[in-house]
Amino acid sequence: MSPAPSRPEKLSRETLLPLMAAHVLEHGLGGASLRPLAKAAGTSDRMLVYHFGNKETLIVELLDHIAGVYSATLDMALGDIRPASRRECFDRVMDQAANPAMRPFMVLWWDIVAGAARNLPGYEVAAQKMIARQLDWLIRQMPVDDPDPEGGARLLLTLMEGSLMLGTVGHAKTARDGLLAGDLSPS
Amino acid sequence: MSPAPSRPEKLSRETLLPLMAAHVLEHGLGGASLRPLAKAAGTSDRMLVYHFGNKETLIVELLDHIAGVYSATLDMALGDIRPASRRECFDRVMDQAANPAMRPFMVLWWDIVAGAARNLPGYEVAAQKMIARQLDWLIRQMPVDDPDPEGGARLLLTLMEGSLMLGTVGHAKTARDGLLAGDLSPS
DNA sequence: TCTCTATTGTAGCACTCGCTACATTCCTCT
DNA sequence: AGAGGAATGTAGCGAGTGCTACAATAGAGA
């Protein structure tokens, strides 16, 4: 009721998660152990266990939070595209994927995919959310005259993710050449 | 100089690598620490450091070895396809990617991609080799009448990798629907 | 036989890991 | 003011980490 919040805000899950998410975005999930996470959040490992119960629960909630941060960052980083063709749409989205604001997510993303492949709890759910969010946005950016914007967006998404993966393992040119060898127009 | 084996150490490494590779294929790279690796190889952590110098060198050599094992496994698992169209080629390759013999590689693959994204030593090199090997094979499986088999193979590879990624994060249907919304024929 | 070097075993160091026991402080409600 | 729960600090446990010091063995060349 009374304002004057000069005191440090009470620590809770909601205040801790953004700080830990920032740490994970910079340092990855592989080395995300309690003590570094606590330091990044200005607490102790003792308090992280107190608030989240155990590390597994913490990571699950953290991944869910990161999925939310990803959505917000998408909105900030991505403008409207309104392309004339699927190919133009693809090119512009790939340009925006190179936005430095998205770079930490790009690196973290493969950690999440690897975790999902190993069925670690929380990873697949977070990945699903992030992909769904990306797909929603992509559908709205398809050419206005596209006869199948939903299908087309799914096609472009598949191509984008394949291209991004090939790019991170040093085969960006392979993906680029491949894109020139096909017709992306509606079937 | 003498006909006697000049490099006994090399023999040791190559004896140890397959055993450690099997362990990594089953348990992943994340938890690949010296003592479990040594146990899988029938030695001690002490000897792994003796033979490889340190863990980083060991992992680099192990990844390179795994890239070789991957090539051999591809030859065993993949038959000849000889499809009539790019779409048929894609479908059949995706079927073979579901081969249980390839499953451990599928899971390990995302570990390697994640490591490459973080510039861990050895990861990107191994990933490049594995992708290059896959692309070589794919080029030879393109329809005989394809006017641009190399470009087409690159296009299919990009689509395959995107589809496999979406599949591991629970969006297999997204990729499948996307494939139906586009024309894969040569541009 | 006698070195000499390559290989291997045994212990252990200094560190991080997730997690817990215990005590203390803080805040709110009565 | 006092009670009682929520929140937090301190200290540490047992296990695991990469790596090393030191000594013992083995096997080949002199």
XYZ file of C-alpha atoms in Angstrom, chain B residues 25-141:
117
model
C 27.038 -41.933 -28.146
C 25.058 -43.437 -25.331
C 25.509 -40.840 -22.606
C 26.170 -37.635 -24.467
C 28.996 -35.151 -24.408
C 27.678 -33.067 -21.550
C 28.554 -35.577 -18.874
C 31.663 -36.856 -20.570
C 34.146 -36.552 -17.718
C 37.429 -38.341 -17.454
C 36.564 -41.032 -14.957
C 33.411 -42.330 -16.703
C 35.205 -42.212 -20.037
C 38.114 -44.124 -18.575
C 35.838 -46.739 -17.083
C 34.120 -47.202 -20.451
C 37.514 -47.647 -22.071
C 38.794 -50.001 -19.389
C 41.448 -47.690 -18.045
C 41.899 -44.948 -15.501
C 41.583 -41.204 -15.815
C 45.281 -41.168 -15.137
C 45.957 -42.999 -18.383
C 43.627 -40.858 -20.456
C 45.565 -37.790 -19.432
C 48.774 -39.675 -20.123
C 47.732 -40.578 -23.653
C 45.944 -37.387 -24.683
C 47.625 -34.744 -22.598
C 44.475 -33.146 -21.271
C 40.745 -33.423 -21.543
C 40.335 -30.793 -24.243
C 42.674 -32.626 -26.600
C 40.895 -35.867 -25.809
C 37.507 -34.391 -26.714
C 38.834 -32.915 -29.935
C 40.247 -36.257 -31.020
C 37.131 -38.050 -29.857
C 34.883 -35.777 -31.906
C 37.040 -36.341 -34.944
C 36.830 -40.063 -34.388
C 33.052 -39.876 -33.988
C 32.790 -38.012 -37.281
C 34.537 -40.992 -38.853
C 32.269 -43.474 -37.130
C 29.331 -41.470 -38.398
C 30.481 -41.867 -41.985
C 30.846 -45.591 -41.585
C 27.433 -45.877 -39.961
C 25.882 -43.863 -42.791
C 27.205 -46.380 -45.283
C 25.791 -49.238 -43.262
C 22.403 -47.686 -42.610
C 21.598 -45.964 -45.872
C 20.736 -47.844 -49.012
C 20.452 -46.499 -52.494
C 17.388 -44.475 -53.148
C 17.167 -43.564 -56.852
C 14.022 -41.495 -56.581
C 11.976 -40.009 -59.389
C 11.622 -36.587 -57.853
C 13.178 -34.344 -55.242
C 10.163 -34.769 -53.031
C 10.397 -38.523 -53.184
C 14.101 -38.262 -52.429
C 13.366 -36.101 -49.394
C 10.730 -38.475 -48.082
C 12.928 -41.529 -48.389
C 15.917 -39.905 -46.769
C 13.769 -38.736 -43.896
C 12.534 -42.283 -43.504
C 16.087 -43.531 -43.259
C 16.958 -40.797 -40.777
C 14.449 -42.511 -38.508
C 16.563 -45.678 -38.660
C 17.257 -46.768 -35.083
C 20.940 -47.157 -35.945
C 21.078 -43.409 -36.515
C 19.235 -42.474 -33.360
C 22.279 -42.060 -31.088
C 23.849 -39.811 -33.663
C 20.667 -37.768 -33.874
C 20.789 -37.081 -30.143
C 24.521 -36.512 -30.041
C 24.293 -34.255 -33.064
C 22.580 -31.457 -31.181
C 25.255 -31.612 -28.512
C 27.796 -31.052 -31.242
C 25.822 -28.197 -32.812
C 25.468 -26.537 -29.419
C 29.201 -26.874 -28.857
C 29.925 -25.440 -32.286
C 27.662 -22.477 -31.539
C 29.773 -21.797 -28.449
C 33.018 -22.174 -30.381
C 34.216 -25.070 -28.263
C 37.373 -26.497 -29.828
C 36.816 -29.412 -32.171
C 33.055 -29.199 -32.327
C 32.654 -27.160 -35.485
C 35.274 -29.179 -37.330
C 33.508 -32.429 -36.480
C 30.137 -30.987 -37.424
C 31.477 -29.776 -40.754
C 32.803 -33.226 -41.548
C 29.539 -34.908 -40.674
C 27.494 -32.472 -42.758
C 29.884 -32.701 -45.691
C 29.664 -36.474 -45.601
C 25.883 -36.341 -45.552
C 25.826 -33.889 -48.443
C 28.130 -36.031 -50.567
C 25.893 -39.005 -50.094
C 22.783 -36.970 -50.774
C 24.101 -35.615 -54.060
C 24.530 -39.157 -55.304
C 20.944 -39.977 -54.363
